[in-house]
Coordinates of C-alpha atoms in Angstrom, one line a residue:
Chain A
X1204 CA 0.0 0.0 0.0
X1205 CA 1.3 3.4 -0.9
X1206 CA 1.9 5.7 2.1
X1207 CA 0.6 9.3 1.9
X1208 CA 3.4 11.8 1.7
X1209 CA 3.8 13.6 5.1
X1210 CA 2.4 16.9 3.8
X1211 CA -0.8 15.2 2.8
X1212 CA -1.6 14.3 6.4
X1213 CA -4.7 16.0 7.7
X1214 CA -5.6 16.6 11.3
X1215 CA -8.1 13.7 11.4
X1216 CA -5.2 11.4 10.3
X1217 CA -3.3 12.3 13.5
X1218 CA -6.1 12.8 16.0
X1219 CA -8.9 10.4 16.2
X1220 CA -12.6 11.1 17.0
X1221 CA -12.8 14.5 15.4
X1222 CA -15.9 15.8 13.6
X1223 CA -15.8 18.3 10.8
X1224 CA -17.5 21.5 11.9
X1225 CA -20.5 22.5 9.8
X1226 CA -19.2 24.8 7.0
X1227 CA -22.1 27.2 7.8
X1228 CA -20.8 27.7 11.3
X1229 CA -17.2 28.2 10.0
X1230 CA -18.6 30.8 7.6
X1231 CA -20.3 32.6 10.5
X1232 CA -16.9 32.9 12.1
X1233 CA -15.0 34.0 9.0
X1234 CA -17.7 36.5 8.2
X1235 CA -17.1 38.2 11.6
X1236 CA -13.4 38.1 10.9
X1237 CA -13.7 39.6 7.3
X1238 CA -16.4 42.2 8.1
X1239 CA -15.4 43.3 11.6
X1240 CA -12.1 42.1 12.9
X1241 CA -9.7 42.3 9.9
X1242 CA -10.8 45.8 8.7
X1243 CA -10.3 47.2 12.3
X1244 CA -7.0 45.4 12.8
X1245 CA -5.7 46.8 9.4
X1246 CA -6.9 50.3 10.3
X1247 CA -5.3 50.2 13.8
X1248 CA -2.0 48.8 12.6
X1249 CA -1.7 51.5 9.9
X1250 CA -2.6 54.2 12.4
X1251 CA 0.1 52.9 14.8
X1252 CA 2.6 52.5 12.0
X1253 CA 2.2 56.1 11.0
X1254 CA 2.3 57.3 14.6
X1255 CA 5.5 55.3 15.2
X1256 CA 7.1 56.6 12.0
X1257 CA 6.3 60.2 13.1
X1258 CA 8.0 59.6 16.4
X1259 CA 11.3 58.1 15.1
X1260 CA 13.1 61.4 15.5
X1261 CA 12.1 61.7 19.1
X1262 CA 15.3 62.3 21.2
X1263 CA 16.1 60.1 24.3
X1264 CA 18.9 61.1 26.6
Chain B
X392 CA 42.9 40.6 45.5
X393 CA 39.8 40.0 47.6
X394 CA 38.4 41.5 50.8
X395 CA 35.3 41.0 52.9
X396 CA 32.8 43.4 54.4
X397 CA 30.3 42.0 56.9
X398 CA 26.9 43.9 57.1
X399 CA 24.8 44.1 60.2
X400 CA 22.3 46.1 58.2
X401 CA 22.4 47.1 54.5
X402 CA 23.4 50.7 55.6
X403 CA 26.8 49.2 56.5
X404 CA 27.4 49.1 52.8
X405 CA 28.8 52.7 53.2
X406 CA 31.9 51.1 54.7
X407 CA 33.1 49.9 51.3
X408 CA 34.5 53.4 51.0
X409 CA 37.3 52.2 53.3
X410 CA 38.2 49.4 51.0
X411 CA 37.6 50.8 47.5
X412 CA 39.3 53.8 45.9
X413 CA 37.4 57.0 45.4
X414 CA 37.6 56.7 41.6
X415 CA 35.1 53.9 41.9
X416 CA 32.6 56.2 43.6
X417 CA 32.0 53.7 46.5
X418 CA 30.0 56.2 48.7
X419 CA 27.6 57.2 45.9
X420 CA 27.2 53.5 44.9
X421 CA 26.6 52.4 48.5
X422 CA 24.1 55.2 49.1
X423 CA 22.1 54.2 46.0
X424 CA 22.2 50.4 46.7
X425 CA 21.5 50.6 50.4
X426 CA 18.4 52.7 49.8
X427 CA 16.6 49.9 47.9
X428 CA 18.3 46.6 48.8
X429 CA 17.1 44.4 51.7
X430 CA 19.0 43.6 54.8
X431 CA 19.0 39.9 53.8
X432 CA 22.5 40.8 52.3
X433 CA 24.8 40.1 55.2
X434 CA 28.2 40.1 53.5
X435 CA 30.0 41.6 50.5
X436 CA 33.0 40.0 48.9
X437 CA 35.0 42.7 47.2
X438 CA 36.8 41.5 44.1
X439 CA 39.5 44.1 43.3
X440 CA 41.3 44.4 40.0
X441 CA 38.4 42.8 38.2
X442 CA 38.5 42.9 34.4
X443 CA 35.0 43.8 33.3
X444 CA 34.5 43.2 29.6
X445 CA 31.8 45.9 29.3
X446 CA 33.9 48.6 30.9
X447 CA 37.0 47.5 29.0
X448 CA 35.1 48.0 25.7
X449 CA 34.6 51.6 26.6
X450 CA 38.1 51.9 28.1
X451 CA 39.8 50.8 24.9
X452 CA 37.6 53.0 22.7
X453 CA 37.0 56.0 24.8
X454 CA 38.6 56.5 28.2
X455 CA 42.1 55.5 27.1
X456 CA 42.0 58.4 24.6
X457 CA 41.3 61.1 27.3
X458 CA 43.8 63.4 29.0
X459 CA 42.4 62.3 32.4
X460 CA 44.0 59.0 33.5
X461 CA 41.5 56.2 34.0
X462 CA 42.3 52.8 35.4
X463 CA 41.7 49.8 33.2
X464 CA 40.3 47.6 36.0
X465 CA 37.0 47.6 37.9
X466 CA 35.9 46.4 41.4
X467 CA 33.2 43.8 41.7
X468 CA 31.0 43.5 44.8
X469 CA 29.4 40.1 45.4
X470 CA 26.4 39.9 47.8
X471 CA 25.9 37.0 50.1
X472 CA 23.4 35.9 52.8
X473 CA 24.2 35.4 56.4
X474 CA 25.7 31.9 56.5
X475 CA 28.6 33.0 54.3
X476 CA 31.9 34.4 55.5
X477 CA 35.4 34.7 54.0
X478 CA 38.7 33.4 55.2
X479 CA 41.3 35.8 53.8
X480 CA 44.2 33.6 54.7
X481 CA 43.0 30.6 52.7
X482 CA 41.0 32.6 50.2
X483 CA 38.0 30.5 50.9
X484 CA 34.3 31.3 51.3
X485 CA 32.9 29.5 54.3
X486 CA 29.2 28.6 54.8
X487 CA 27.5 26.5 57.4
X488 CA 24.3 25.3 55.7
X489 CA 23.2 24.2 52.2
X490 CA 25.1 25.1 49.0
X491 CA 27.1 28.4 48.4
X492 CA 24.7 29.0 45.5
X493 CA 21.7 29.2 47.8
X494 CA 23.3 32.2 49.6
X495 CA 24.4 34.2 46.6
X496 CA 22.4 37.3 45.6
X497 CA 24.5 38.6 42.7
X498 CA 27.0 41.3 41.9
X499 CA 27.6 44.9 41.1
X500 CA 30.6 46.1 39.1
X501 CA 32.1 49.5 40.0
X502 CA 33.9 51.4 37.1
X503 CA 36.9 53.7 37.8
X504 CA 35.2 56.6 36.1
X505 CA 34.6 58.9 39.1
X506 CA 31.1 59.7 38.0
X507 CA 28.3 57.3 37.3
X508 CA 30.4 54.4 38.4
X509 CA 27.9 51.5 38.7
X510 CA 28.5 49.2 35.8
X511 CA 27.3 45.8 34.8
X512 CA 25.0 44.5 37.6
X513 CA 23.0 41.3 38.0
X514 CA 21.3 41.1 41.4
X515 CA 18.5 38.9 42.5
X516 CA 15.0 40.5 42.6
X517 CA 14.6 38.7 45.9
X518 CA 16.8 41.3 47.7
X519 CA 15.3 44.3 46.0
X520 CA 12.8 46.0 48.3
X521 CA 9.4 46.3 46.6
X522 CA 10.4 44.2 43.5
X523 CA 7.5 42.9 41.5
X524 CA 6.4 39.3 41.7
X525 CA 7.1 38.3 38.2
X526 CA 10.5 39.2 36.6
X527 CA 11.9 38.4 33.2
X528 CA 15.2 36.8 33.9
X529 CA 18.0 34.6 32.7
X530 CA 20.7 32.7 34.5
X531 CA 24.1 34.5 34.4
X532 CA 27.3 32.6 35.2
X533 CA 29.7 34.0 37.8
X534 CA 33.2 32.8 38.4
X535 CA 34.8 33.8 41.7
X536 CA 37.7 32.4 43.7
X537 CA 37.4 29.2 41.8
X538 CA 33.7 28.8 42.7
X539 CA 31.2 28.6 39.8
X540 CA 28.0 30.4 40.8
X541 CA 25.0 31.7 38.9
X542 CA 22.6 34.5 39.4
X543 CA 19.2 34.7 37.9
X544 CA 18.1 38.2 37.2
X545 CA 18.0 41.0 34.5
X546 CA 21.0 43.1 33.6
X547 CA 21.3 46.7 34.6
X548 CA 23.9 49.5 34.7
X549 CA 24.1 53.2 35.2
X550 CA 24.7 55.2 32.1
X551 CA 28.2 56.6 31.6
X552 CA 26.6 59.9 30.6
X553 CA 29.1 60.4 27.8
X554 CA 29.9 57.3 25.8
X555 CA 26.4 55.8 26.6
X556 CA 23.2 57.4 27.9
X557 CA 20.0 55.9 29.3
X558 CA 18.8 54.7 26.0
X559 CA 22.1 52.8 25.3
X560 CA 21.9 51.3 28.8
X561 CA 18.4 50.1 28.3
X562 CA 19.3 48.6 24.9
X563 CA 22.4 47.0 26.4
X564 CA 20.4 45.4 29.2
X565 CA 17.9 43.9 26.9
X566 CA 20.5 42.6 24.5
X567 CA 22.6 41.1 27.3
X568 CA 19.5 39.3 28.6
X569 CA 18.9 37.9 25.1
X570 CA 22.5 36.7 24.7
X571 CA 22.3 34.9 28.1
X572 CA 18.8 33.5 27.4
X573 CA 18.9 32.5 23.7
X574 CA 21.8 30.9 21.9
X575 CA 20.6 32.6 18.7
X576 CA 21.9 36.0 19.9
X577 CA 25.5 37.0 20.4
X578 CA 26.8 39.2 23.2
X579 CA 27.1 42.9 22.6
X580 CA 29.4 45.0 24.9
X581 CA 28.6 48.6 26.0
X582 CA 30.7 50.1 23.2
X583 CA 29.2 47.8 20.6
X584 CA 25.7 49.2 21.4
X585 CA 27.0 52.7 21.0
X586 CA 28.4 51.8 17.6
X587 CA 25.3 49.9 16.5
X588 CA 23.1 52.9 17.0
X589 CA 24.5 54.9 14.1
X590 CA 25.4 54.3 10.5
X591 CA 28.7 56.0 11.1
X592 CA 31.3 55.8 13.9
X593 CA 29.7 57.8 16.6
X594 CA 32.9 59.2 18.2
X595 CA 33.4 62.6 19.8
X596 CA 30.3 64.1 21.3
X597 CA 27.7 62.1 19.4
X598 CA 26.9 59.4 21.9
X599 CA 26.4 61.9 24.8
X600 CA 23.8 63.7 22.8
X601 CA 21.5 60.7 23.2
X602 CA 19.6 58.6 20.7
X603 CA 16.5 58.9 18.6
X604 CA 13.8 56.2 18.8
X605 CA 14.8 55.2 15.3
X606 CA 18.4 54.6 16.5
X607 CA 17.0 52.2 19.1
X608 CA 15.2 50.2 16.4
X609 CA 18.5 50.2 14.5
X610 CA 20.4 48.7 17.5
X611 CA 17.8 45.9 17.9
X612 CA 17.8 45.2 14.1
X613 CA 21.6 45.1 14.0
X614 CA 21.5 42.5 16.8
X615 CA 19.3 40.2 14.7
X616 CA 16.0 40.8 16.3
X617 CA 12.8 42.2 14.7
X618 CA 11.7 45.2 16.7
X619 CA 8.1 46.2 16.9
X620 CA 7.5 49.9 17.8
X621 CA 4.2 50.7 19.5
X622 CA 3.3 54.3 20.2
X623 CA 0.3 55.4 22.3
X624 CA -2.2 57.0 20.1
X625 CA -3.8 59.1 22.9
X626 CA -4.7 59.2 26.5
X627 CA -7.7 56.8 25.9
X628 CA -5.5 54.2 24.1
X629 CA -6.3 51.3 26.5
X630 CA -5.0 48.8 24.0
X631 CA -1.5 50.3 24.3
X632 CA -1.3 49.2 28.0
X633 CA -2.8 45.7 27.2
X634 CA -0.2 45.1 24.5
X635 CA 2.7 46.3 26.7
X636 CA 1.7 43.8 29.4
X637 CA 1.2 41.0 26.8
X638 CA 4.8 41.3 25.6
X639 CA 6.2 41.5 29.1
X640 CA 4.1 38.5 30.2
X641 CA 5.5 36.7 27.1
X642 CA 9.0 37.2 28.5
X643 CA 9.9 39.9 25.9
X644 CA 11.4 42.9 27.7
X645 CA 10.4 46.3 26.3
X646 CA 12.5 49.4 25.7
X647 CA 10.1 52.1 26.9
X648 CA 10.2 55.8 26.3
X649 CA 8.9 57.9 29.2
X650 CA 7.2 61.3 28.7
X651 CA 10.1 63.7 28.4
X652 CA 13.3 62.2 27.1
X653 CA 14.0 59.3 29.3
X654 CA 14.2 55.6 28.5
X655 CA 14.1 52.4 30.6
X656 CA 13.8 48.7 30.1
X657 CA 10.5 47.1 31.4
X658 CA 11.3 43.7 32.9
X659 CA 8.4 42.5 35.0
X660 CA 5.0 43.1 36.6
X661 CA 2.8 42.4 39.6
X662 CA -0.9 41.7 39.7
X663 CA -3.3 43.7 42.0
X664 CA -4.5 42.1 45.2
X665 CA -7.8 40.1 44.9
X666 CA -10.8 42.3 45.1
X667 CA -14.4 41.5 46.2
X668 CA -15.8 43.7 43.4
X669 CA -17.5 41.5 40.8
X670 CA -16.8 42.0 37.1
X671 CA -19.5 44.1 35.4
X672 CA -17.9 44.5 32.0
X673 CA -15.3 42.7 29.8
X674 CA -11.9 43.1 31.5
X675 CA -8.4 42.5 30.4
X676 CA -5.4 41.3 32.4
X677 CA -3.9 44.8 32.2
X678 CA -6.9 46.0 34.3
X679 CA -5.5 43.8 37.1
X680 CA -1.9 45.2 36.8
X681 CA -0.7 46.7 40.0
X682 CA 2.8 47.7 38.9
X683 CA 5.6 47.2 36.3
X684 CA 9.2 46.5 37.1
X685 CA 11.6 48.8 35.3
X686 CA 15.4 48.8 35.0
X687 CA 16.1 52.5 35.0
X688 CA 19.7 53.6 35.1
X689 CA 18.9 56.2 37.8
X690 CA 17.6 53.6 40.3
X691 CA 18.4 50.2 41.7
X692 CA 17.1 47.6 39.3
X693 CA 13.5 46.2 39.4
X694 CA 12.1 49.7 40.3
X695 CA 8.3 49.2 40.7
X696 CA 6.1 51.8 39.0
X697 CA 2.3 51.9 39.5
X698 CA -0.6 53.7 38.1
X699 CA -0.6 56.7 40.5
X700 CA 1.3 56.3 43.7
X701 CA 4.2 53.9 43.3
X702 CA 7.5 55.1 41.8
X703 CA 9.1 58.3 40.6
X704 CA 6.9 58.2 37.5
X705 CA 4.0 56.1 36.5
X706 CA 2.7 53.5 34.0
X707 CA 0.7 56.2 32.2
X708 CA 3.9 58.2 31.5
X709 CA 5.1 55.4 29.1
X710 CA 4.2 56.7 25.7
X711 CA 5.9 54.3 23.4
X712 CA 7.8 51.0 23.6
X713 CA 9.9 48.9 21.4
X714 CA 10.0 45.1 21.8
X715 CA 12.8 43.2 20.0
X716 CA 10.9 40.1 18.7
X717 CA 12.1 37.0 17.0
X718 CA 11.5 36.6 13.3
X719 CA 8.6 34.3 13.3
X720 CA 6.0 36.5 14.9
X721 CA 3.9 38.0 12.2
X722 CA 0.5 38.4 14.0
X723 CA 0.8 41.6 16.1
X724 CA -0.6 42.2 19.5
X725 CA -2.9 44.8 17.9
X726 CA -4.6 41.9 16.0
X727 CA -4.9 39.7 19.0
X728 CA -6.3 42.6 21.0
X729 CA -9.1 43.0 18.5
X730 CA -9.7 39.3 17.8
X731 CA -9.8 38.2 21.5
X732 CA -13.2 39.9 22.4
X733 CA -14.8 38.6 19.2
X734 CA -14.0 35.1 20.3
X735 CA -17.1 35.1 22.5
X736 CA -19.4 35.5 19.4
X737 CA -17.2 33.0 17.4
X738 CA -17.1 30.4 20.1
X739 CA -20.9 30.4 20.3
X740 CA -21.2 29.8 16.5
X741 CA -18.6 27.0 16.8
X742 CA -20.3 25.3 19.7
X743 CA -17.8 26.1 22.4
X744 CA -19.5 27.9 25.2
X745 CA -17.7 30.7 27.0
X746 CA -18.8 32.7 30.0
X747 CA -20.6 36.0 29.2
X748 CA -18.1 38.7 28.1
X749 CA -19.2 41.0 31.0
X750 CA -18.3 38.3 33.5
X751 CA -14.9 37.5 31.9
X752 CA -11.3 38.7 31.8
X753 CA -9.0 38.2 28.9
X754 CA -5.3 37.7 29.1
X755 CA -3.1 37.1 26.0
X756 CA 0.6 36.3 25.7
X757 CA 3.0 34.7 23.2
X758 CA 4.7 31.4 23.9
X759 CA 6.4 28.8 21.8
X760 CA 4.5 25.7 20.6
X761 CA 7.0 23.6 22.6
X762 CA 6.6 25.6 25.8
X763 CA 2.8 25.3 25.5
X764 CA 3.1 21.5 25.1
X765 CA 5.5 21.5 28.1
X766 CA 2.9 23.4 30.1
X767 CA 0.1 21.0 29.1
X768 CA 2.4 18.1 30.0
X769 CA 3.1 19.5 33.4
X770 CA -0.6 20.1 34.0
X771 CA -1.7 16.9 32.3
X772 CA -4.2 16.1 35.1
X773 CA -6.2 19.1 34.2
X774 CA -6.5 18.1 30.6
X775 CA -8.7 15.4 29.2
X776 CA -6.9 12.8 27.1
X777 CA -8.4 14.2 23.9
X778 CA -7.4 17.8 24.7
X779 CA -3.9 16.5 25.5
X780 CA -3.8 14.6 22.2
X781 CA -4.8 17.8 20.3
X782 CA -2.1 19.9 22.1
X783 CA 0.6 17.3 21.3
X784 CA -0.4 16.8 17.7
X785 CA -1.4 20.2 16.3
X786 CA 1.6 21.2 14.0
X787 CA 2.2 24.6 15.7
X788 CA 4.5 27.1 14.1
X789 CA 7.3 28.1 16.4
X790 CA 5.2 30.7 18.3
X791 CA 1.6 30.9 19.3
X792 CA -0.5 33.5 20.9
X793 CA -2.4 32.0 23.9
X794 CA -5.6 33.8 24.8
X795 CA -6.9 32.9 28.2
X796 CA -10.5 33.6 29.3
X797 CA -11.4 33.5 33.0
X798 CA -14.3 34.3 35.2
X799 CA -13.7 36.4 38.3
X800 CA -13.7 33.3 40.5
X801 CA -11.3 31.5 38.2
X802 CA -9.0 34.6 38.0
X803 CA -8.8 34.8 41.8
X804 CA -7.7 31.1 41.8
X805 CA -5.1 31.6 39.1
X806 CA -7.2 29.6 36.7
X807 CA -8.8 30.0 33.3
X808 CA -12.0 28.4 31.9
X809 CA -11.2 28.5 28.2
X810 CA -8.3 29.1 25.9
X811 CA -7.7 30.0 22.3
X812 CA -4.4 29.4 20.5
X813 CA -3.7 31.7 17.6
X814 CA -1.0 31.2 15.0
X815 CA 1.6 33.9 15.7
X816 CA 2.8 33.5 12.1
X817 CA -0.7 34.1 10.6
X818 CA -1.3 37.1 8.4
X819 CA -3.5 39.9 9.8
X820 CA -5.7 39.2 6.7
X821 CA -6.2 35.5 7.6
X822 CA -9.9 34.9 8.4
X823 CA -9.1 31.8 10.4
X824 CA -5.9 32.3 12.4
X825 CA -6.8 29.8 15.1
X826 CA -5.1 26.6 16.1
X827 CA -7.4 25.7 18.9
X828 CA -10.3 27.0 20.9
X829 CA -11.5 25.0 23.9
X830 CA -13.3 25.0 27.2
X831 CA -13.3 22.0 29.6
X832 CA -15.7 19.9 27.6
X833 CA -15.5 21.0 24.0
X834 CA -12.7 21.8 21.6
X835 CA -12.5 23.1 18.1
X836 CA -9.2 22.6 16.3
X837 CA -8.1 24.1 13.0
X838 CA -6.3 22.1 10.3
X839 CA -4.0 24.8 9.0
X840 CA -2.5 22.4 6.4
X841 CA -5.5 23.1 4.1
X842 CA -6.5 26.3 2.4
X843 CA -9.0 27.4 3.4
X844 CA -8.3 25.9 6.8
X845 CA -10.8 23.3 8.0
X846 CA -12.3 23.1 11.5
X847 CA -12.9 20.0 13.5
X848 CA -14.7 19.7 16.8
X849 CA -13.9 17.2 19.6
X850 CA -16.0 16.2 22.6
X851 CA -13.6 16.2 25.5
X852 CA -15.7 14.1 27.8
X853 CA -16.1 14.8 31.5
X854 CA -13.7 17.5 32.7
X855 CA -11.0 16.0 35.0
X856 CA -10.8 19.1 37.1
X857 CA -12.4 22.5 37.3
X858 CA -10.6 24.9 34.9
X859 CA -7.0 25.1 33.8
X860 CA -4.0 26.7 35.5
X861 CA -3.1 30.2 34.3
X862 CA 0.1 30.0 32.2
X863 CA 2.8 31.7 34.2
X864 CA 5.8 29.7 33.4
X865 CA 7.5 32.4 31.4
X866 CA 8.8 34.6 34.2
X867 CA 10.7 34.2 37.5
X868 CA 8.7 34.5 40.7
X869 CA 10.3 36.8 43.3
X870 CA 10.7 35.3 46.8
X871 CA 11.2 38.3 49.1
X872 CA 14.2 38.0 51.4
X873 CA 14.4 40.4 54.4

């Protein structure tokens, strides 16, 4: 019997007794991520990046 | 050459002036140290003619070029507890109980520079009055009189004021901690740090004029780290404080700029005492922060600073910080800070019940996948066999963010009721950055070998215990000695 290459191993191949989560539930999660979390994170990171860049010349003695 | 100074109280440290030349500033050093060190220190071994590599780096490149004559050697003071004494005739340390190591509290190097003489110092937080409970630390080897000792602490030194200022001293301390803690990073001496800050040789007056924040990033980049610079966006930027604590809690010391033009290294923290007040809104671990420990070159190390009353300045005065991170952390604290509260909604849709947000507290920190597995192994009795199997088999990247969710009752018992593990190498645009989300009866694991990632749920069975221990393995716990 041919063995699967290591990279082809999926989580259920290494941990038994797992049940695939209903894709609709996964979609609910990813929708929150796409619509709420990610846009806010991107906005916050950009704001901080600009703030940090503007303070690079701040003197410390 | 060695000599011994017994101490009835820590104030007797002033007597080192009778054994150490004035160029080492023994009186000023004794005054500074005795003001904040505990009387558990009962004896000082004075190591004369000590060759200190950090001072020598400045001597060869700076002090030797001056008209004023400076000695090449330093004096090192070693602090011991009561059972230890010194027999000068046989050059032996004598102790009556336990091992010599048990009674050693660290050392302070005195430089022969007349001014700002306290050099490389590693002392135990246990003998620092008021030291915070949790301190980032590494084990530093010490060789003295043929004895091999070690001291666990965080490096500190006073600034030279000319060849290095407070910002250099804070960078040096963080990099010395890294070189002692992680084999990946080499050791940088005081003068190396001065050189690393500029693209040209910063001779003459340049170092004494201080650094810019951009220079600090340059120092950390040159040392092979990947610095993240976080600046407070305003007085209402509560996320700034949460992120600062998260990095410290993750054992990454922070270079912090204090309002004005001062810089320190932040190296530890202490939680508030338990309170009877119930949670009425979603809280974060930083809301429970009593104080931070800072290594400030103007004060004895592990200086505690609080919100309002403790310390010469306060936590709110920190307005930006730089954390030298390893390469494989791509998911910033900003992203975790925003993702963590949304887990309540997500967990619900994924079938993992969490306490209500208004009754919960969130703590997040970075650890390595292997450290997380070690933690689970050490607390195996709290984990069902299936949860342990998941923790051992998920193919974590090198670093993971651990988000812990606790109720008030759990927090007061140093426990958590649920955890999420987030891939620290995920992109901020990744809609599924999770590795694992679990409470005590249900888990959802993410197979990140597929794109899009697939989720699998696991029934964990009856919980073996109530809740899970809060992960605190990353920092040293201070045991106060008096």
